[in-house]
């Protein structure tokens, strides 16, 4: 199968959906003339015109709100927040408007909106350009939240997100853009709400998403060399969550490590850990361990940044704690 | 005003305004009697704005409303029964009781939705206009908002984009002088909100918000401009709310004199007098019209009161399009 | 001891701190002429003048940002968001500015800011005026988060929050304003980061905060009648969290129910449950149970609203599940 | 321009502008060599704005800066060594390496902080002005922001409040025609950002942002007004950045011709020529001054390069004033 990178996979998903459905359009900062700061929409403006690939001013709440309005009218906007760190500026439109509209109107109004937002640390982008804010969205009823780790999943999930009739927050990891992976030429989708076992194993379950899946797979290799077979469950969708897949894995391994890049306190890992305890207490041989970001602001210094969120060694160590 | 001489049109406007007045007066009464819960914001005194503005657009056009939205909704064709049932929280309401007074929407009537977040409807209205432009379907969107909402960042961001892209939207500011207790000039340094149009290079006009013809004329011009593709306008309608910010507001922030002064400019009393003195209708005809509306509102209350409550299971539906059980469970 | 209500207690705390320290001032919508929509600053403008009790326009991000600027300059702003539901509008200033400023500047800049925000459902205020958004703040490093249940705690904690050199989000519950409780005439403070055992008991630990403490105490009475002695731990401070008090209680009871009004998914209860599991796994006789809001938007209808968040019966039932 | 005839003042301005140019040129070079990480936004071409504006205020006054903030910081007295060390992420930097290029602050110098969130510094600046007003301490705050930042809601909200309350703040818009790739007139419908002052009833003036005397004069007038208690002004400085938005930007969105045209209006070349042709200083004197600045920047780089990295334990300090261990642990 051909190999493309995660950025290209996202780009292809948008491109194919725009060809497939005239109601899909793109809006955000630098999406048009520049083709987005990460180059994902290069050429789109020339191909689809300035009405369907819109360069916005720096007005996050405003243009997300406009996307909500257009979605209410039946279009399918795919809006980008250049960094997820800017989501707090647009959170009223995401959390109070888009997320609640269907419920508040008793089902009368739907908001088929996708908000794409790159996140993640490690690029020396400092405190306001490096966060993982998954937990800001997962706590809001009415939103779906997706965070793919591989090119295949990114493309398939984005296509599903665009076709979905509810608002979907699509969390990309800046460090994944350049990562290569197999992606078929043919049309496919990955459904929202389905986890994927990225590596089977019998000794311990590692639950992860986004870039941490890549680290978890590396950690699993290291562990295998020491005779520990880790099963890596990539949840892919945070909401809805495929708890059945997690559950099946835990019933097999009896030990779990949940891994995420966001800070630990109030991260989505707490939710997963709490659910596992509530439903699988008697299956557990050890407490669910969380390996996650420190409860600190992301520092700029190359001497500090990598120390504040998990990499392979922290995952390996975390697994050893639960399997020892 | 050409329309002022069209008897039928004048009577229709009167009927719509009178309906809004009676609906909100009824809501006020029911609230006082403890029959309605939550926050009720009436637009009593401001009826010329919602009715005049909505008369300037077609059924196929759109409006975005606010927390003070009953009038907008009725003026755009909303059904008083379904609205009243929503205020009661009944299963028969516009939103099955799930939204309440601040969240009524009906896309079939072009009502994009009321909004509990001050200023949040402004980008939504601009987005609706963007949709019309992308689809080339020609609708105009009216965006209602208060004087105080014009201090929200969302106003600036949305009006700027609409202006830069010449979107078919008309920004209708209902300036009733206050945002809750705060007199607008204590927190805004321009005498007229309409001045703000200059920051976006769009027309800004001031209408007498207590004269339905003044509102209708100003909004009509703005709608025509928008429809032609020449972009948005800001129409400021100077008006006043007779009641408190919400029902139950002690209104210590404004004087009785001020309220009385504005009540003497009641837009409904004024239009009624014009109709009668202009011979557009007789007193009997007016009384009959009013009685019909009164019955409509009474019927709405009866409908609402007699309607069933939503069943408990409704609490967990409509969070998502499908898959509610699963998504709500986790 | 004299009895006053929670609203009055908050009002007194602000009043006393304004008298004590000239750098304390108040800003927010309707705080001046009206004395706030809940009446908490009535008379303040006449007493302290319009420079220290400021009526703002409806510009949440703007006036919270101004408070941040004034705090950087050494003042101690106490800013109100009329409803916590409006916090998403101001979240950039709260989470990206106030919270991160000290860290980003290597300790050079402090932001002694208090953001007061009433939350909570049950008043038929509908979807955008009824949320409990605790978890939006607890996930942000650099913020302290407080949520008192009683007049005594509200007054003492607000005074501590105002004197604190870090930004504190002070979450009030609208339903508590009218609740009476004993509050001394004399000066006192309640430190941030100290839990309070509101009722001792040996059979089960109920961890709660804000209005749910009141429900938990009622539930404990009901349970006592059936011979179950519940210990009610009111954490009061969500960040910093007094885990030691929780831990001591759990080591005694071996069973825990965490209760909160916010929706369950990603609520702060997940964090507490996960921590208990991580650190007290071997002390637990049953999985930590969460009793929390349903994962839905708050409905308006009086027939629906009370069903979506916990009341006494749900807590009683939850406790019975873990003690049975 | 009175100051233009004051030799010492002109040379000082030149020195400051040249320092900014050399600092940012060095940062650009170091980035290209892979010695600096992260995002580097230079203000090469815009030096007349930061220097002219900061010269209009006193040491005790304040400034709020932006992502493109090295020039503001240097012009307000920032130490090039501590700044360079911060860009390197070293322990000796302004923020101990924890902030990086976009978060430099020094309250002792009146630098409230750069900001990575476009527009976020505007309310912060207004809040600083509010603090001066509450304390009656008389400082003025300068608020720097870009053309594109003027489309943020925070701009509208903060300028409105500052205007309504007549706060001592001067809003200095550095209009370099672009927000990243987006030419300002594609997303803004007024020709001048200064027009926006009309929405708040405050003075709005346009200065030649490539002429330090023009900036100095316009900002001085605005500062005097603010100091008198007459409230804020908006000063738009038209300028251009010679480099890309950030270092490494391929700049496909603008033409070489446009860049060349603006480079011919280089504010530093221009001031240098004025000084020499006006006989304010000789070529030798200028060369000596430049050499001294060059040495200063070289020394800053050496200082930064030789400084230690922050120790690992620094990652968890300064989240809170006290109690970091406990708060970071949970
Ligand atoms: C974002 C936000 N802030 C504050 C409120 C509380 N609030 C509701 S209506 C209102 C005043 C609105 O004033 P205006 O826009 O003039 O409309 P009016 O009520 O006068 O019709 C306020 C402050 C809110 N609902 N949303
Ligand atoms: C809220 C926010 N949105 C977007 C960005 C990304 N960004 C950084 S600088 C910039 C352009 C700013 O343009 P302008 O205000 O004109 O300043 P300039 O860079 O031209 O100096 C953008 C979009 C950001 N940092 N913050
Ligand atoms: Mg008003
Ligand atoms: Mg610019």
Coordinates of C-alpha atoms in Angstrom, one line a residue, chain A:
Chain A
X1 CA 0.0 0.0 0.0
X2 CA 1.2 3.5 -0.6
X3 CA 2.6 5.5 2.3
X4 CA 1.8 9.2 3.0
X5 CA 2.1 11.4 6.0
X6 CA -0.5 12.4 8.5
X7 CA -0.7 15.9 7.2
X8 CA -1.3 14.7 3.7
X9 CA -3.9 12.2 4.9
X10 CA -5.8 15.1 6.6
X11 CA -5.5 17.2 3.5
X12 CA -6.8 14.3 1.3
X13 CA -9.8 13.8 3.6
X14 CA -10.8 17.5 3.2
X15 CA -10.2 17.4 -0.5
X16 CA -12.2 14.3 -1.1
X17 CA -15.1 15.5 1.0
X18 CA -15.2 18.8 -0.7
X19 CA -15.4 17.1 -4.0
X20 CA -18.0 14.7 -2.8
X21 CA -20.3 17.2 -1.1
X22 CA -20.8 20.8 -2.2
X23 CA -21.9 21.8 1.3
X24 CA -18.4 21.2 2.7
X25 CA -16.3 24.3 3.0
X26 CA -13.2 25.4 4.8
X27 CA -12.6 28.4 7.0
X28 CA -9.9 29.6 9.2
X29 CA -6.7 31.7 9.4
X30 CA -4.3 31.4 6.5
X31 CA -6.3 28.5 5.0
X32 CA -6.6 30.1 1.5
X33 CA -3.7 31.9 -0.1
X34 CA -1.2 30.3 2.2
X35 CA -2.8 26.9 2.2
X36 CA -2.6 26.8 6.0
X37 CA 0.5 27.2 8.2
X38 CA 1.0 23.5 8.1
X39 CA 0.4 23.4 4.3
X40 CA -2.7 21.2 4.6
X41 CA -4.9 23.2 2.2
X42 CA -2.3 24.1 -0.4
X43 CA -4.0 24.5 -3.8
X44 CA -7.5 24.3 -2.4
X45 CA -8.3 27.9 -2.9
X46 CA -7.4 27.8 -6.6
X47 CA -9.4 24.6 -7.0
X48 CA -12.5 25.4 -5.0
X49 CA -12.6 29.1 -5.1
X50 CA -12.5 31.8 -2.4
X51 CA -16.1 31.0 -1.3
X52 CA -15.3 27.5 -0.2
X53 CA -11.8 28.1 1.2
X54 CA -12.0 31.2 3.3
X55 CA -9.1 33.1 4.8
X56 CA -10.5 34.6 8.0
X57 CA -9.3 37.5 10.1
X58 CA -7.9 36.7 13.6
X59 CA -11.4 36.5 15.1
X60 CA -11.6 33.0 16.6
X61 CA -14.9 33.3 18.4
X62 CA -16.3 35.2 15.4
X63 CA -15.4 32.8 12.7
X64 CA -16.2 29.7 14.7
X65 CA -19.6 31.4 15.3
X66 CA -20.0 32.0 11.6
X67 CA -19.3 28.3 11.0
X68 CA -22.0 27.5 13.6
X69 CA -24.4 29.7 11.7
X70 CA -23.5 28.2 8.4
X71 CA -23.9 24.7 9.8
X72 CA -27.3 25.5 11.2
X73 CA -28.2 26.5 7.6
X74 CA -27.2 23.1 6.4
X75 CA -23.6 23.6 5.2
X76 CA -20.7 21.5 6.6
X77 CA -18.0 23.9 7.6
X78 CA -14.6 22.5 8.5
X79 CA -13.0 25.2 10.6
X80 CA -9.4 25.3 11.7
X81 CA -8.1 26.8 15.0
X82 CA -4.4 27.2 14.1
X83 CA -3.4 26.0 17.5
X84 CA -5.8 24.3 20.0
X85 CA -4.4 26.8 22.5
X86 CA -6.7 29.3 20.8
X87 CA -9.8 27.2 21.5
X88 CA -10.5 29.1 24.8
X89 CA -11.2 32.2 22.6
X90 CA -13.8 30.3 20.7
X91 CA -15.2 28.1 23.5
X92 CA -18.4 29.9 23.8
X93 CA -19.3 29.1 20.2
X94 CA -18.1 25.5 20.6
X95 CA -19.4 24.7 24.0
X96 CA -22.4 26.9 24.5
X97 CA -23.7 27.2 20.9
X98 CA -22.6 24.3 18.7
X99 CA -22.7 21.6 21.4
X100 CA -26.0 22.6 22.9
X101 CA -28.0 23.6 19.8
X102 CA -29.6 20.3 19.0
X103 CA -30.6 19.6 22.6
X104 CA -31.8 23.1 23.4
X105 CA -34.0 23.2 20.3
X106 CA -35.5 19.7 21.1
X107 CA -33.8 18.3 18.0
X108 CA -34.9 21.1 15.6
X109 CA -31.5 22.4 14.7
X110 CA -28.4 20.4 13.9
X111 CA -24.8 21.7 13.7
X112 CA -22.7 19.5 11.4
X113 CA -19.5 21.3 12.1
X114 CA -15.9 20.1 12.3
X115 CA -13.4 22.1 14.4
X116 CA -9.9 20.9 13.5
X117 CA -7.2 21.9 16.0
X118 CA -3.5 21.0 16.1
X119 CA -2.1 20.6 19.6
X120 CA 0.8 19.1 21.4
X121 CA 4.2 20.0 22.9
X122 CA 7.7 19.3 22.0
X123 CA 8.3 22.0 19.3
X124 CA 9.6 24.8 21.6
X125 CA 6.4 26.7 20.9
X126 CA 6.1 27.7 24.5
X127 CA 3.2 28.0 27.0
X128 CA 0.5 29.3 24.7
X129 CA 1.2 27.2 21.6
X130 CA 1.8 23.7 23.0
X131 CA -1.1 22.5 25.0
X132 CA -3.2 19.4 24.7
X133 CA -6.7 20.5 25.7
X134 CA -8.7 17.4 25.0
X135 CA -10.4 17.6 28.4
X136 CA -11.9 21.0 27.7
X137 CA -14.0 19.3 25.0
X138 CA -14.7 15.9 26.4
X139 CA -16.6 17.4 29.4
X140 CA -19.0 19.2 27.1
X141 CA -22.1 17.2 26.2
X142 CA -23.1 17.5 22.6
X143 CA -19.5 17.4 21.2
X144 CA -17.8 14.5 19.7
X145 CA -14.1 14.4 20.2
X146 CA -11.6 12.6 18.0
X147 CA -7.8 12.4 18.2
X148 CA -6.1 10.1 15.6
X149 CA -2.5 8.9 15.8
X150 CA -1.9 7.6 12.4
X151 CA -2.4 8.8 8.8
X152 CA -4.9 6.0 8.1
X153 CA -7.0 6.9 11.1
X154 CA -6.6 10.6 10.5
X155 CA -8.0 10.4 7.0
X156 CA -10.8 8.0 7.8
X157 CA -11.9 9.7 10.9
X158 CA -11.9 13.2 9.4
X159 CA -14.1 11.9 6.6
X160 CA -16.5 10.5 9.2
X161 CA -16.4 13.7 11.2
X162 CA -17.3 15.8 8.1
X163 CA -20.2 13.6 7.3
X164 CA -21.4 13.5 10.9
X165 CA -24.5 15.5 11.8
X166 CA -23.1 16.7 15.1
X167 CA -20.2 19.0 16.0
X168 CA -16.9 17.1 16.1
X169 CA -13.7 18.5 17.6
X170 CA -10.9 16.9 15.6
X171 CA -7.6 17.1 17.6
X172 CA -4.5 16.7 15.5
X173 CA -1.0 16.4 16.9
X174 CA 1.6 18.7 15.3
X175 CA 4.3 16.1 15.8
X176 CA 2.3 13.6 13.8
X177 CA 2.0 15.7 10.6
X178 CA 5.3 14.4 9.2
X179 CA 4.8 10.8 10.3
X180 CA 4.3 8.3 7.5
X181 CA 1.8 5.5 7.3
X182 CA -0.1 3.3 4.9
X183 CA -3.2 4.8 3.5
X184 CA -5.2 3.2 0.7
X185 CA -5.8 5.0 -2.5
X186 CA -9.4 3.9 -2.4
X187 CA -12.2 5.5 -0.5
X188 CA -12.7 4.4 3.1
X189 CA -13.9 5.8 6.4
X190 CA -13.1 5.1 10.0
X191 CA -16.3 5.3 12.1
X192 CA -16.4 7.6 15.1
X193 CA -16.5 5.7 18.4
X194 CA -14.5 2.7 17.5
X195 CA -11.2 2.0 19.2
X196 CA -8.4 0.1 17.4
X197 CA -6.0 -2.4 18.9
X198 CA -2.8 -1.2 17.4
X199 CA -0.8 -4.1 19.0
X200 CA -2.2 -7.2 20.6
X201 CA -0.7 -8.4 23.9
X202 CA -1.6 -10.5 26.9
X203 CA 0.2 -8.9 29.9
X204 CA -1.0 -5.4 30.2
X205 CA -3.3 -2.9 28.4
X206 CA -2.0 0.4 27.4
X207 CA -4.8 2.8 26.5
X208 CA -3.6 5.8 24.5
X209 CA -4.5 8.3 21.8
X210 CA -2.9 10.8 19.5
X211 CA 0.9 10.9 19.5
X212 CA 1.1 8.8 22.7
X213 CA 0.0 5.8 20.6
X214 CA 3.3 6.1 18.7
X215 CA 5.2 6.2 22.0
X216 CA 3.2 3.4 23.4
X217 CA 4.0 1.2 20.4
X218 CA 7.7 1.9 20.9
X219 CA 7.4 1.2 24.6
X220 CA 5.6 -2.1 23.8
X221 CA 8.6 -3.1 21.7
X222 CA 11.0 -2.4 24.5
X223 CA 8.8 -4.2 26.9
X224 CA 8.5 -7.2 24.6
X225 CA 12.3 -7.5 24.7
X226 CA 11.9 -8.0 28.4
X227 CA 9.1 -10.5 28.0
X228 CA 6.2 -8.2 28.7
X229 CA 3.5 -8.3 26.0
X230 CA 1.6 -5.0 26.0
X231 CA -1.7 -4.6 24.2
X232 CA -2.0 -1.1 22.8
X233 CA -5.5 0.2 22.6
X234 CA -5.8 3.4 20.5
X235 CA -9.2 4.8 21.5
X236 CA -9.1 7.3 18.5
X237 CA -12.5 8.7 19.6
X238 CA -12.6 10.1 23.1
X239 CA -16.4 10.8 22.7
X240 CA -18.1 8.5 22.0
X241 CA -15.7 6.1 23.8
X242 CA -15.5 2.5 22.7
X243 CA -15.4 1.1 26.2
X244 CA -16.2 -2.4 25.0
X245 CA -12.8 -2.7 23.4
X246 CA -11.1 -1.4 26.5
X247 CA -13.1 -3.7 28.6
X248 CA -12.3 -6.8 26.5
X249 CA -8.6 -6.0 26.7
X250 CA -8.7 -5.4 30.5
X251 CA -10.5 -8.6 31.1
X252 CA -7.7 -10.3 29.3
X253 CA -4.7 -8.5 30.8
X254 CA -6.0 -7.4 34.2
X255 CA -3.6 -4.5 34.2
X256 CA -3.9 -1.1 32.6
X257 CA -1.8 2.0 32.0
X258 CA -3.6 5.0 30.5
X259 CA -1.3 7.4 28.7
X260 CA -1.8 10.9 27.5
X261 CA 0.1 14.1 26.8
X262 CA -2.2 16.5 28.5
X263 CA -1.6 17.4 32.1
X264 CA -2.7 14.6 34.4
X265 CA -5.0 16.5 36.7
X266 CA -8.4 16.4 35.2
X267 CA -7.1 14.8 32.0
X268 CA -9.3 12.4 30.1
X269 CA -7.2 9.6 31.5
X270 CA -8.9 10.1 34.8
X271 CA -12.2 9.5 33.2
X272 CA -11.0 6.3 31.6
X273 CA -9.4 5.1 34.8
X274 CA -12.5 5.9 36.8
X275 CA -14.7 4.0 34.3
X276 CA -12.4 1.0 34.3
X277 CA -12.5 0.9 38.1
X278 CA -16.3 1.3 38.2
X279 CA -16.9 -1.5 35.8
X280 CA -14.0 -3.8 35.9
X281 CA -12.8 -3.6 39.6
X282 CA -12.9 -7.3 40.1
X283 CA -10.9 -7.9 36.9
X284 CA -8.0 -5.6 38.0
X285 CA -4.8 -7.0 39.5
X286 CA -3.4 -3.6 40.1
X287 CA -4.7 0.0 40.2
X288 CA -5.1 1.7 36.8
X289 CA -1.9 3.7 36.3
X290 CA -1.9 7.0 34.6
X291 CA 1.2 8.2 32.7
X292 CA 0.5 11.8 31.7
X293 CA 1.8 15.3 31.6
X294 CA 3.0 17.0 34.7
X295 CA 0.6 19.6 36.2
X296 CA 2.6 22.5 34.9
X297 CA 2.5 25.1 32.2
X298 CA 4.6 24.0 29.2
X299 CA 8.1 25.6 29.4
X300 CA 9.9 26.9 26.4
X301 CA 13.4 25.8 27.2
X302 CA 14.7 22.9 25.2
X303 CA 16.2 21.8 28.5
X304 CA 12.8 21.6 30.2
X305 CA 10.0 21.0 27.7
X306 CA 10.5 17.3 27.0
X307 CA 10.5 16.6 30.7
X308 CA 7.0 17.7 31.3
X309 CA 5.1 15.1 29.2
X310 CA 5.5 11.4 28.6
X311 CA 7.9 9.8 26.2
X312 CA 8.8 6.1 25.8
X313 CA 10.7 5.7 29.0
X314 CA 7.9 7.0 31.2
X315 CA 5.5 4.6 29.5
X316 CA 7.9 1.7 30.0
X317 CA 8.3 2.6 33.6
X318 CA 4.6 3.0 34.1
X319 CA 3.9 -0.5 32.7
X320 CA 6.6 -2.0 34.8
X321 CA 4.9 -0.6 37.9
X322 CA 1.7 -2.3 37.2
X323 CA 3.1 -5.6 36.0
X324 CA 5.8 -6.1 38.6

